[in-house]
Coordinates of C-alpha atoms and ligand atoms in Angstrom, one line a residue:
M1 CA 12.7 15.9 -9.2
S2 CA 12.9 12.8 -11.4
I3 CA 11.3 12.4 -14.8
I4 CA 10.0 9.1 -16.2
A5 CA 9.6 9.4 -19.9
V6 CA 7.4 6.9 -21.7
T7 CA 6.9 6.5 -25.4
G8 CA 3.6 4.7 -25.9
G9 CA 2.2 2.3 -28.4
R10 CA 4.3 -0.8 -27.8
P11 CA 2.3 -3.9 -26.7
L12 CA 3.8 -5.6 -23.7
S13 CA 5.1 -9.2 -23.7
G14 CA 7.3 -11.4 -21.5
K15 CA 7.5 -12.3 -17.9
I16 CA 7.9 -10.2 -14.8
A17 CA 7.9 -11.1 -11.1
V18 CA 5.5 -9.2 -8.9
Q19 CA 7.5 -7.3 -6.2
G20 CA 6.9 -7.9 -2.5
S21 CA 4.0 -6.0 -1.0
K22 CA 4.8 -2.5 0.3
N23 CA 1.7 -2.2 2.5
G24 CA 2.2 -5.8 3.7
V25 CA 5.9 -5.4 4.7
L26 CA 5.8 -2.0 6.3
P27 CA 3.8 -3.0 9.3
V28 CA 5.7 -6.2 9.6
L29 CA 9.0 -4.2 9.7
A30 CA 7.6 -2.1 12.5
A31 CA 6.5 -5.3 14.3
T32 CA 10.0 -6.7 14.2
L33 CA 10.4 -4.5 17.3
M34 CA 8.1 -6.9 19.1
N35 CA 10.4 -9.8 18.5
R36 CA 13.4 -9.2 20.8
G37 CA 15.5 -11.4 18.6
V38 CA 16.3 -11.5 14.9
S39 CA 13.6 -11.2 12.2
V40 CA 14.5 -12.1 8.7
I41 CA 12.2 -10.8 6.0
E42 CA 12.5 -12.3 2.5
N43 CA 11.1 -10.8 -0.7
C44 CA 11.3 -7.4 0.9
P45 CA 10.8 -4.8 -1.9
D46 CA 13.4 -2.2 -2.7
L47 CA 11.4 0.9 -2.1
S48 CA 12.1 4.3 -0.6
D49 CA 9.3 3.7 2.1
V50 CA 11.1 0.5 3.1
G51 CA 14.4 2.5 3.3
V52 CA 12.9 5.1 5.6
T53 CA 11.4 2.4 7.8
L54 CA 14.7 0.6 8.1
S55 CA 16.4 3.8 9.0
I56 CA 13.8 4.4 11.8
L57 CA 14.6 0.9 13.1
E58 CA 18.3 1.7 13.0
N59 CA 17.8 5.0 14.8
L60 CA 15.8 3.2 17.6
G61 CA 18.9 1.0 18.1
C62 CA 18.2 -2.2 16.0
G63 CA 20.8 -3.9 13.9
V64 CA 19.6 -3.8 10.3
S65 CA 21.2 -5.4 7.3
R66 CA 19.9 -5.9 3.7
D67 CA 21.1 -8.4 1.1
G68 CA 19.0 -8.1 -2.0
G69 CA 15.4 -9.0 -1.0
R70 CA 16.5 -10.3 2.4
V71 CA 16.3 -7.9 5.3
S72 CA 17.4 -8.8 8.8
V73 CA 16.4 -6.8 11.8
D74 CA 18.0 -7.5 15.2
A75 CA 15.7 -5.9 17.8
S76 CA 17.3 -7.4 20.9
V77 CA 18.1 -4.0 22.3
I78 CA 16.7 -0.6 21.5
H79 CA 18.0 2.7 22.9
T80 CA 15.0 5.1 22.6
T81 CA 11.2 5.1 22.0
K82 CA 11.3 8.3 20.0
V83 CA 10.8 8.5 16.3
G84 CA 11.5 12.0 14.9
C85 CA 9.3 14.0 12.6
E86 CA 11.8 14.0 9.7
A87 CA 11.2 10.3 9.3
T88 CA 7.5 10.1 10.2
N89 CA 6.6 13.0 7.9
R90 CA 7.8 10.9 5.0
L91 CA 5.4 8.0 5.3
R92 CA 2.0 7.2 6.7
S93 CA 2.9 3.8 7.9
S94 CA 5.3 5.4 10.4
V95 CA 2.2 5.4 12.6
N96 CA 2.7 1.6 13.0
F97 CA 5.6 2.4 15.3
L98 CA 3.1 3.8 17.8
G99 CA 1.5 0.3 18.4
A100 CA 4.8 -1.6 18.1
L101 CA 6.7 0.6 20.6
L102 CA 3.7 0.7 23.0
A103 CA 3.5 -3.1 22.9
R104 CA 7.2 -3.5 23.5
E105 CA 8.2 -0.7 25.8
G106 CA 4.9 0.7 27.2
C107 CA 5.6 4.1 25.7
A108 CA 6.2 5.8 22.4
D109 CA 6.8 9.3 21.1
I110 CA 6.5 9.6 17.4
G111 CA 6.3 12.5 14.9
Y112 CA 2.9 12.9 13.3
P113 CA 2.6 10.5 10.3
G114 CA 2.9 12.0 6.8
G115 CA 2.4 10.1 3.5
C116 CA 0.7 10.8 0.2
E117 CA -1.9 13.6 0.3
L118 CA -5.2 11.9 -0.4
G119 CA -7.3 14.3 1.5
M120 CA -7.7 14.3 5.3
R121 CA -5.7 11.5 7.0
P122 CA -6.5 11.8 10.7
I123 CA -5.4 9.3 13.3
D124 CA -8.5 9.5 15.6
I125 CA -9.5 5.9 15.1
H126 CA -5.9 4.8 16.1
V127 CA -6.1 7.1 19.2
D128 CA -9.6 6.0 20.2
A129 CA -8.8 2.3 19.9
L130 CA -5.5 2.4 21.7
G131 CA -7.1 4.6 24.4
A132 CA -9.9 2.1 24.9
M133 CA -7.3 -0.5 25.5
G134 CA -5.6 1.5 28.2
A135 CA -3.1 3.8 26.5
K136 CA -2.9 7.4 27.4
I137 CA -2.2 9.4 24.2
S138 CA -1.6 13.1 23.5
C139 CA -1.4 14.4 20.0
G140 CA 0.4 17.5 18.8
V141 CA 3.4 17.9 16.5
T142 CA 4.3 14.5 17.9
V143 CA 2.1 11.7 19.2
S144 CA 3.0 10.6 22.7
A145 CA 1.6 7.5 24.3
T146 CA 2.0 5.5 27.5
A147 CA 0.4 2.2 28.2
R148 CA -1.0 3.4 31.5
R149 CA -3.5 0.6 32.3
P150 CA -3.4 -1.9 29.5
S151 CA -6.4 -4.1 29.9
A152 CA -8.2 -6.8 27.9
G153 CA -11.8 -6.7 26.9
T154 CA -13.6 -5.6 23.8
V155 CA -12.7 -2.7 21.6
R156 CA -14.9 -1.6 18.7
M157 CA -13.0 0.3 16.0
R158 CA -15.0 3.5 15.3
G159 CA -14.4 3.2 11.6
I160 CA -12.7 0.7 9.3
S161 CA -9.0 1.6 9.1
V162 CA -6.2 -0.6 8.0
G163 CA -3.5 1.2 9.9
A164 CA -5.6 1.6 13.1
T165 CA -6.4 -2.2 13.1
E166 CA -2.7 -2.9 12.7
N167 CA -1.9 -0.7 15.7
A168 CA -4.7 -2.2 17.8
V169 CA -3.5 -5.7 17.1
M170 CA 0.1 -4.9 18.0
F171 CA -0.8 -3.1 21.3
A172 CA -3.3 -5.9 22.2
C173 CA -0.4 -8.4 22.1
A174 CA 0.9 -6.6 25.3
C175 CA -2.5 -6.4 27.1
P176 CA -3.1 -9.1 29.7
G177 CA -5.8 -11.5 28.8
T178 CA -7.8 -11.7 25.6
M179 CA -8.7 -8.6 23.6
R180 CA -11.5 -8.7 21.1
I181 CA -11.2 -6.2 18.3
E182 CA -14.5 -5.6 16.6
N183 CA -15.1 -3.8 13.2
A184 CA -11.5 -4.6 12.2
A185 CA -10.2 -4.0 8.7
T186 CA -10.0 -7.3 6.7
E187 CA -7.3 -6.4 4.2
P188 CA -4.7 -9.1 3.4
E189 CA -2.1 -6.8 5.0
I190 CA -3.7 -7.4 8.4
C191 CA -3.4 -11.2 7.8
E192 CA 0.3 -10.7 6.9
L193 CA 1.0 -8.8 10.1
A194 CA -0.9 -11.5 12.2
D195 CA 1.2 -14.2 10.5
F196 CA 4.4 -12.5 11.5
L197 CA 3.2 -11.9 15.1
N198 CA 2.1 -15.5 15.4
A199 CA 5.5 -16.6 14.1
S200 CA 7.0 -14.4 16.8
G201 CA 5.1 -16.2 19.6
Y202 CA 2.0 -14.0 19.9
V203 CA -1.5 -15.3 19.6
V204 CA -3.6 -13.5 17.0
A205 CA -6.8 -15.2 15.8
G206 CA -9.4 -14.1 13.2
A207 CA -7.3 -11.8 11.1
G208 CA -9.1 -11.3 7.8
T209 CA -12.5 -11.1 9.5
R210 CA -14.2 -8.2 11.2
V211 CA -13.4 -9.7 14.7
I212 CA -9.8 -10.3 15.8
E213 CA -9.0 -11.9 19.1
V214 CA -5.5 -11.3 20.5
T215 CA -4.2 -13.1 23.6
G216 CA -1.6 -11.0 25.3
R217 CA 1.7 -12.5 26.3
R218 CA 5.4 -11.8 26.3
P219 CA 7.1 -14.5 24.1
E220 CA 10.8 -15.4 24.3
P221 CA 13.0 -13.8 21.7
R222 CA 13.5 -16.1 18.7
E223 CA 14.6 -16.1 15.0
V224 CA 11.6 -15.4 12.9
H225 CA 11.4 -15.8 9.2
H226 CA 8.8 -14.1 7.1
T227 CA 8.3 -13.8 3.3
A228 CA 6.6 -10.7 2.1
S229 CA 3.5 -11.5 0.1
P230 CA 3.3 -10.3 -3.6
D231 CA 2.0 -6.8 -4.0
R232 CA -1.6 -6.8 -5.1
I233 CA -1.5 -3.2 -6.3
A234 CA 1.7 -3.6 -8.2
A235 CA 0.0 -6.6 -9.9
A236 CA -3.0 -4.5 -10.7
T237 CA -0.7 -1.9 -12.2
F238 CA 0.8 -4.4 -14.7
I239 CA -2.8 -5.6 -15.5
C240 CA -3.8 -2.0 -16.3
A241 CA -0.6 -1.5 -18.3
V242 CA -1.7 -4.5 -20.5
I243 CA -5.1 -2.9 -20.9
T244 CA -3.7 0.4 -22.3
A245 CA -0.7 -1.0 -24.2
G246 CA -2.1 -4.3 -25.3
G247 CA -0.1 -7.5 -25.3
D248 CA 0.3 -10.7 -23.3
I249 CA 2.4 -11.0 -20.1
L250 CA 3.1 -13.5 -17.4
L251 CA 3.0 -12.1 -13.9
E252 CA 5.2 -14.4 -11.8
N253 CA 5.2 -14.7 -8.0
T254 CA 1.5 -14.2 -7.6
Y255 CA 0.7 -17.0 -5.2
G256 CA -1.5 -15.5 -2.5
C257 CA -1.7 -12.2 -4.3
N258 CA -5.4 -11.4 -3.5
I259 CA -6.2 -9.7 -6.8
D260 CA -9.8 -11.2 -7.2
N261 CA -11.2 -7.7 -6.7
V262 CA -9.4 -6.3 -9.7
I263 CA -9.8 -9.3 -12.0
S264 CA -13.5 -8.8 -12.7
P265 CA -13.2 -5.3 -13.9
A266 CA -10.1 -6.2 -15.9
I267 CA -12.0 -9.1 -17.6
A268 CA -14.9 -6.7 -18.3
M269 CA -12.4 -4.4 -20.0
G270 CA -11.3 -7.2 -22.4
C271 CA -8.5 -9.1 -20.5
D272 CA -8.1 -12.8 -20.5
I273 CA -6.7 -13.7 -17.1
R274 CA -5.6 -17.2 -16.3
A275 CA -3.8 -18.6 -13.3
D276 CA -0.8 -20.7 -14.2
G277 CA 0.8 -22.2 -11.1
N278 CA 2.6 -19.4 -9.2
A279 CA 1.9 -17.0 -12.1
V280 CA -1.0 -15.3 -13.8
R281 CA -1.1 -14.8 -17.6
V282 CA -2.7 -11.5 -18.6
T283 CA -3.7 -11.0 -22.3
L284 CA -5.7 -8.2 -23.8
A285 CA -8.1 -10.3 -25.9
G286 CA -10.4 -7.5 -27.1
G287 CA -11.5 -4.0 -26.4
P288 CA -10.6 -2.3 -24.2
Y289 CA -14.1 -1.7 -23.1
S290 CA -15.4 0.3 -20.1
P291 CA -15.7 -1.7 -16.9
G292 CA -19.0 0.2 -16.2
R293 CA -19.2 1.6 -12.6
I294 CA -16.4 1.1 -10.1
K295 CA -16.9 1.9 -6.4
T296 CA -13.9 1.7 -4.1
E297 CA -14.6 -0.1 -0.8
P298 CA -12.7 -1.8 2.0
Y299 CA -11.5 -5.3 1.2
P300 CA -12.8 -7.5 -0.3
G301 CA -14.3 -4.6 -2.4
F302 CA -12.5 -2.8 -5.2
P303 CA -9.3 -1.2 -3.7
T304 CA -8.9 2.6 -3.6
D305 CA -5.2 2.1 -4.5
A306 CA -6.3 0.7 -7.9
Q307 CA -8.8 3.4 -8.7
P308 CA -6.3 5.8 -10.4
L309 CA -4.9 2.8 -12.4
F310 CA -8.3 1.8 -13.7
M311 CA -9.2 5.4 -14.4
A312 CA -6.1 5.7 -16.7
A313 CA -7.1 2.4 -18.4
S314 CA -10.7 3.6 -18.8
A315 CA -9.8 6.9 -20.4
G316 CA -9.0 5.1 -23.7
A317 CA -11.6 2.3 -23.4
C318 CA -14.8 2.1 -25.4
G319 CA -17.7 3.4 -23.3
D320 CA -18.3 5.6 -20.3
T321 CA -17.0 4.7 -16.8
V322 CA -18.0 6.1 -13.4
F323 CA -15.7 5.9 -10.4
E324 CA -17.1 6.4 -6.9
E325 CA -14.3 6.9 -4.4
T326 CA -15.5 6.1 -0.9
I327 CA -12.3 5.7 1.1
F328 CA -10.3 9.0 0.6
D329 CA -11.8 12.4 0.0
G330 CA -9.0 13.8 -2.2
R331 CA -8.0 11.0 -4.6
F332 CA -8.8 12.3 -8.0
R333 CA -5.8 14.6 -8.7
H334 CA -4.7 12.3 -11.5
A335 CA -7.9 13.1 -13.4
G336 CA -6.7 16.6 -14.3
E337 CA -3.4 15.2 -15.5
L338 CA -5.1 12.5 -17.6
N339 CA -7.2 15.3 -19.2
K340 CA -4.0 17.0 -20.3
M341 CA -3.3 13.8 -22.2
G342 CA -6.6 14.0 -24.0
A343 CA -8.9 12.1 -21.6
D344 CA -12.4 13.4 -20.9
I345 CA -13.0 13.2 -17.2
I346 CA -15.3 15.3 -15.1
V347 CA -15.0 15.1 -11.3
R348 CA -17.9 16.0 -9.0
G349 CA -17.3 15.5 -5.4
N350 CA -16.3 11.8 -4.8
T351 CA -17.4 10.7 -8.3
A352 CA -15.5 10.9 -11.6
F353 CA -17.2 10.5 -14.9
V354 CA -14.9 9.2 -17.7
R355 CA -16.0 9.5 -21.3
G356 CA -14.0 6.8 -22.9
R357 CA -12.6 6.0 -26.4
R358 CA -10.3 9.0 -26.4
K359 CA -6.9 8.4 -28.0
L360 CA -4.5 9.8 -25.4
H361 CA -1.4 11.7 -26.6
G362 CA 2.0 12.2 -24.9
E363 CA 2.2 15.2 -22.6
R364 CA 4.1 16.7 -19.7
V365 CA 2.3 15.6 -16.6
R366 CA 2.9 15.3 -12.9
A367 CA 2.6 12.7 -10.2
Y368 CA 0.7 14.1 -7.2
D369 CA 0.8 10.9 -5.2
L370 CA 2.1 7.3 -5.6
R371 CA -0.8 5.6 -7.4
G372 CA -1.6 8.8 -9.3
G373 CA 1.9 8.7 -10.7
A374 CA 1.6 5.1 -11.6
A375 CA -1.6 6.0 -13.4
M376 CA 0.2 8.5 -15.6
I377 CA 2.7 5.7 -16.6
V378 CA -0.2 3.3 -17.3
A379 CA -1.9 6.0 -19.5
A380 CA 1.4 6.9 -21.2
L381 CA 2.0 3.2 -22.3
G382 CA -1.1 3.4 -24.5
A383 CA -0.7 7.0 -25.6
E384 CA 0.6 8.3 -28.9
G385 CA 4.0 9.8 -28.6
R386 CA 6.1 10.7 -25.5
T387 CA 4.8 11.4 -22.1
E388 CA 7.0 12.9 -19.4
V389 CA 5.9 12.2 -15.8
S390 CA 7.6 14.5 -13.4
D391 CA 7.7 12.9 -10.0
N392 CA 8.8 14.2 -6.6
G393 CA 9.8 10.7 -5.4
Y394 CA 6.3 9.4 -5.1
I395 CA 6.6 6.5 -7.6
D396 CA 9.8 5.1 -5.9
R397 CA 7.8 4.9 -2.7
G398 CA 5.8 2.0 -4.0
Y399 CA 7.3 0.6 -7.2
E400 CA 10.7 -1.1 -7.7
R401 CA 12.6 0.3 -10.7
I402 CA 9.4 0.8 -12.7
A403 CA 10.9 2.1 -15.9
E404 CA 13.5 -0.7 -16.0
R405 CA 10.9 -3.4 -15.3
L406 CA 8.5 -2.1 -17.9
N407 CA 11.3 -2.1 -20.5
L408 CA 11.8 -5.9 -19.7
L409 CA 8.3 -6.2 -21.1
G410 CA 9.1 -4.3 -24.3
A411 CA 8.0 -0.8 -23.2
C412 CA 10.1 2.3 -24.0
A413 CA 10.5 4.0 -20.6
E414 CA 13.5 6.1 -19.4
R415 CA 14.2 7.7 -16.1
T416 CA 16.3 10.8 -15.5
D417 CA 17.0 12.2 -12.1
G418 CA 17.3 16.0 -11.9
Ligands
EPU1 N1 -9.2 7.4 8.8 C1 -9.7 8.2 9.7 N2 -9.2 8.2 11.0 C2 -8.1 7.3 11.3 C3 -7.6 6.5 10.3 C4 -8.2 6.5 9.0 O1 -10.6 9.0 9.5 O2 -7.7 7.3 12.4 C5 -9.8 7.4 7.4 C6 -8.8 7.8 6.4 O3 -8.6 9.2 6.3 C7 -9.3 7.2 5.1 C8 -10.0 5.9 5.6 O4 -10.2 6.1 7.0 O5 -10.3 8.1 4.6 C9 -9.1 4.7 5.4 O6 -7.8 4.9 6.0 P1 -6.9 3.6 6.5 O7 -6.5 4.0 7.9 O8 -7.6 2.4 6.2 O9 -5.7 3.8 5.5 P2 -4.2 3.7 5.9 O10 -3.9 2.6 6.9 O11 -3.7 5.1 6.2 C10 -3.5 2.0 4.1 C11 -2.6 2.0 2.9 C12 -3.1 2.9 1.8 C13 -4.4 2.4 1.4 C14 -5.4 2.4 2.6 C15 -6.8 1.8 2.3 C16 -0.5 1.6 4.0 C17 0.9 2.1 4.4 N3 -1.3 2.4 3.4 O12 -3.5 3.3 4.5 O13 -2.1 2.7 0.7 O14 -4.9 3.3 0.4 O15 -4.8 1.6 3.6 O16 -6.7 0.6 1.7 O17 -0.8 0.5 4.3 C18 -0.9 3.3 -1.2 O18 -0.3 2.3 -1.1 O19 -0.8 4.1 -2.2 C19 -1.8 3.8 -0.1 C20 -2.2 5.0 0.1

């Protein structure tokens, strides 16, 4: 168990580069299997989820090397199509190996995907979509699939799912003819995967819209270069940190960061946000005030991953805020921890009512999931006294050296590993 201790009350100032996107790079790393050559990923964040994904690639037989933010994967040869449960239990995005292995080898046998506990996280939409495209899938402790009769046509996703859309796109690359995927997720991470696949010689059109068309083919191996996009949720985390701690920071490496959906509530809360070349300047100009009502929605709506961060920021803001969570059914565990710090939050079903203008105080709290843990840090930066966030490895899954990087902005954060 690690502890991140934060002593609050210091306004933030200075510059920080936004890390590469976790949710953008993880499916791309799985898709490196679909280039039977060398894929080089730049700006790859140094996260435990990335480490687990690279070890899955190594266990499959790929040559993997890492030099700072540059990761190289040689997938010319693989020895197995099995991914064991120890690895898949550790992260949800391990489910991307289903689509990638099916596309490459016509079969896959992967452990059931784990990840943060945010309520039910079934994989029925993945199974239905891949099944409709000609895969035969059986689910138990492991998920086994064979591409029995891959065929082109139209598949309509039963619900909007980021991971299932990624799997459908990857498998469609191996189906003969043109596959039309309807009701696709439109998150920027889908566009990032499509960019990588197109650079690898596949033909994916329409990513970022509800209809994606993939023309199946088997491209020659090649050297593919891809740069991970900046992490939009990490950027939102720093914005919320400015809301609680106050101050003025320059977020660098934000070109193409897709943070429009968090900018409006941040401005409503009192931030002044200005684009400055490849950077965004964030200043707390007044308030903080309540952003009013926030409803999480699929992209381009307000992201569920930013809900805990904005809840932490709203707890000390002037006015009442209502959060409606429509993506996950168990994503309010941070509310109880914020209440320990003096917040006044009542949760009813998928809605949380935050009565703002509470001065939060330091406390011993717990991270129950990745973004919930980051929310504790955001709250702690504006709280009076010292907060200790005990964390079972969640925060490292999605944030690069969070304590160290906040200290570069003048925060007082310290990490101890027990
Ligand atoms: N769902 C189903 N059946 C399925 C798939 C999804 O019912 O087969 C449900 C889920 O239970 C959830 C909703 O559909 O209620 C949306 O799930 P989705 O599949 O879109 O999410 P995901 O692909 O598992 C990714 C991110 C999450 C992010 C969500 C939504 C990765 C690795 N994870 O998860 O990120 O919250 O999309 O935007 O890309 C995080 O970074 O902290 C995180 C949880």
